Amino acid sequence: MARRKGQLKLGAFLYPTGHHVAAWRHPEAQADAGANFSHYVQLAQAAEAAKFDLIFMADGVGTRSDNHRYLSRTAHSYVAQFEPITLLSALAAVTQRIGFVATASTSFNEPFHIARKFASLDNISGGRAGWNLVTSSSEHEALNFNRERHFDHAERYQRAAEFAQVVTGLWDSWEDGALQRDKASGLYFDPARRHVLNHKGRFFQVKGPLNVPRSPQGHPVIVQAGSSPAGKALAAETAEVIFTAQQTLDDAVAFYADVKGRLAQHGRQPDDLKIMPGVFPVVGRSESEAQEKFEQLQSLIHPEVGLALISGLTGGVDLSAYPLDGPIPELPETNASKSRQQLTLELARREKLSLRELYLRVAGARGHWQLVGTASQIADQLEERFVNHGADGYNIMPPVLPTGLTDFIELVLPELRRRGLFRTEYEGRTLRENLGLHRPRNRYQSPETAALATLAA
Ligand SMILES: Cc1cc2nc3c(=O)[nH]c(=O)nc-3n(C[C@H](O)[C@H](O)[C@H](O)COP(=O)(O)O)c2cc1C
């Protein structure tokens, strides 16, 4: 049954020069974007003026390749750019309403660090922070953290589950109102409302409490982006937003039903988790203008970059020895991202694509959902997936920045608004209020005092 009209949630997924793999070479691109703070100020303020729910900054803790020939031709693969929590903290100072989601890895961090940094960002921004919990799929990142190789897939999800328990436990260190800072009595905080975690588990031993107060939205929104069975299981237990990559309506609807269906076993309601697939929109004033824009970007892909990209998406095997116009070779399943590997190989086999055709197909959106067309054609697709329960909103992945974001704002948003699918004003002040997520109750607080605290906050 199609859902009644409602409002989409929208994220602006900012990849420095844009999501297209050749974006940095485009005449409209800000080529030094990765390390250009005023570029991000401009984007954040534009996204906020357009009433986006959030800005999302993905992250990799290290460059994701050793292939210098490829790296020297790309602004992707985290080759040279800001660390996102630092960047978003600075952007919090020049914005008032928009939310900030940053990726942080459970494989290459300690839970105390993550709890502390995101709680700080949440307080600095007045309750607008979100943590995209990832287990990291790149072997290269492991080499920066005293390891010879990455944890295997199952173990990194076991570690992630315990990691999330510790982080949320630490975020409950302070009950609402615990820090009274009463100058007259001399009592800085109420000792009965500060809690020591004393966690001892398989991976972590963390005493606590956290030395950052509770934020106006209780704690940061937890986002998850893994789509393997282990990823979905973790999301059902912990996540409040899922970022995902689905190519077709059928896949999106199946993913949506699968993940939402897992919530009840954790005592959660379907609305407690928002599903926001990535969309790579190339918008034109006419269909042919959109197609030209896309072709211009495609023509900028160097074969070295295209091949390295599909090698990454299909499990990390070096494909440069295979003929560019030949079929995809048989590839072993590796320790990298399972869901993305499957998605990419299925596409190649289904459509009998050569290596060159495959990289031209996926290079743009890197496996995400690609829409090339007019504002109304793009709005049709976004609406269809939304009303058929394939998405609660979208993470917009502009092909080139800043113009890809401005095109979406100026052309597609008015169309979505005309259809009653997107807000004209923010509903609230915190990221939770705008996403329609409830404020989490501190585990040590009774429902009654928590309700009072929510009213006060
Ligand atoms: C929209 C989206 C954003 C993602 N962002 C990141 C990221 O910033 N850093 C990262 O290491 N992985 C990122 N991932 C990858 C996933 O978190 C996950 O590691 C990957 O899909 C492998 O997990 P799986 O095997 O459970 O699918 C992202 C995935 C999606 C769909």
Coordinates of N, CA, C and O and ligand atoms in Angstrom, one line a residue, residues 13 56 58-59 64 78 103 132 134-137 141 153 157 225-228 231 243-245 337-340 368 395, ligand 1:
F13 N 25.1 15.2 1.2 CA 26.3 14.4 1.4 C 27.5 15.1 0.6 O 27.5 15.1 -0.6
F56 N 26.2 15.6 5.6 CA 26.9 14.3 5.9 C 28.4 14.4 5.4 O 28.5 14.7 4.2
A58 N 31.4 11.9 4.9 CA 32.0 10.6 5.0 C 33.5 10.7 5.4 O 34.0 11.8 5.4
D59 N 34.1 9.6 5.8 CA 35.5 9.6 6.2 C 36.2 8.3 6.0 O 35.6 7.2 6.1
R64 N 42.9 5.4 0.7 CA 42.4 4.0 0.5 C 43.1 3.4 -0.7 O 42.4 2.7 -1.5
Y78 N 40.1 9.9 -0.2 CA 40.6 10.5 1.0 C 42.1 10.8 0.9 O 42.9 10.6 1.8
T103 N 31.3 10.5 9.8 CA 31.6 9.1 10.0 C 32.8 9.0 11.0 O 33.7 9.8 11.0
N132 N 27.9 8.7 12.2 CA 27.7 7.6 11.2 C 28.7 6.5 11.7 O 29.9 6.6 11.4
V134 N 30.6 3.4 11.3 CA 31.1 2.4 10.3 C 32.1 1.5 10.9 O 32.8 1.9 11.8
T135 N 32.2 0.3 10.2 CA 33.2 -0.6 10.7 C 34.5 -0.5 9.8 O 35.5 -1.1 10.1
S136 N 34.4 0.2 8.7 CA 35.5 0.5 7.8 C 35.7 -0.8 6.9 O 35.9 -1.9 7.4
S137 N 35.8 -0.5 5.6 CA 35.9 -1.7 4.8 C 37.3 -1.8 4.1 O 37.7 -2.7 3.5
E141 N 43.3 1.4 5.8 CA 43.1 2.1 7.1 C 43.8 1.4 8.2 O 44.4 2.0 9.1
H153 N 35.5 -9.6 8.7 CA 34.1 -8.9 8.6 C 33.3 -9.2 9.9 O 32.7 -8.3 10.5
Y157 N 32.1 -6.4 13.1 CA 30.8 -6.1 13.5 C 30.5 -6.5 15.0 O 29.8 -5.8 15.7
A225 N 25.7 2.7 8.1 CA 25.8 2.6 6.6 C 26.2 1.2 6.1 O 26.5 1.1 4.9
G226 N 26.2 0.2 6.9 CA 26.5 -1.1 6.4 C 25.2 -1.8 5.9 O 24.2 -1.7 6.5
S227 N 25.3 -2.6 4.8 CA 24.1 -3.3 4.3 C 24.2 -4.8 4.3 O 23.3 -5.4 3.8
S228 N 25.3 -5.3 4.7 CA 25.4 -6.8 4.8 C 24.5 -7.3 5.9 O 24.0 -6.4 6.7
G231 N 25.6 -5.9 9.1 CA 25.3 -4.5 9.1 C 23.9 -4.1 9.4 O 23.6 -3.3 10.3
F243 N 22.1 5.1 6.1 CA 22.5 5.5 4.7 C 22.7 4.2 4.0 O 23.4 3.3 4.5
T244 N 22.2 4.2 2.7 CA 22.4 2.9 2.0 C 22.5 3.2 0.5 O 22.4 4.3 0.1
A245 N 22.8 2.2 -0.2 CA 23.0 2.3 -1.7 C 22.1 1.3 -2.4 O 22.5 0.1 -2.4
S337 N 34.0 -4.7 1.7 CA 32.6 -4.5 1.8 C 31.8 -5.6 1.0 O 31.9 -5.6 -0.2
K338 N 31.1 -6.4 1.7 CA 30.4 -7.5 1.1 C 29.2 -7.0 0.2 O 29.0 -7.4 -0.9
S339 N 28.4 -6.0 0.7 CA 27.2 -5.6 0.0 C 27.6 -4.9 -1.3 O 27.0 -5.1 -2.3
R340 N 28.6 -4.1 -1.2 CA 29.0 -3.3 -2.4 C 29.6 -4.2 -3.5 O 29.4 -4.0 -4.7
H368 N 26.0 4.1 -6.1 CA 24.8 4.7 -5.6 C 23.8 4.9 -6.7 O 24.1 4.6 -7.9
N395 N 19.9 11.0 0.8 CA 21.2 11.6 1.0 C 21.6 12.1 -0.4 O 22.0 11.3 -1.2
Ligands
LIG1 C1 25.9 6.2 2.0 C2 27.0 5.5 2.6 C3 28.0 6.2 3.2 C4 29.1 5.5 3.8 N1 30.1 6.2 4.4 C5 31.2 5.6 4.8 C6 32.3 6.3 5.3 O1 32.2 7.5 5.4 N2 33.4 5.6 5.7 C7 33.5 4.3 5.6 O2 34.5 3.7 6.0 N3 32.5 3.5 5.1 C8 31.4 4.2 4.7 N4 30.4 3.4 4.1 C9 30.5 2.0 4.1 C10 29.7 1.2 5.1 O3 29.8 1.9 6.4 C11 30.2 -0.1 5.3 O4 31.5 -0.1 5.9 C12 30.3 -0.9 4.1 O5 29.1 -0.8 3.4 C13 30.7 -2.3 4.4 O6 29.7 -2.9 5.3 P1 28.8 -4.1 4.9 O7 29.7 -5.2 4.5 O8 28.0 -4.3 6.1 O9 28.0 -3.6 3.7 C14 29.2 4.1 3.6 C15 28.2 3.4 3.0 C16 27.1 4.1 2.5 C17 26.0 3.3 1.8

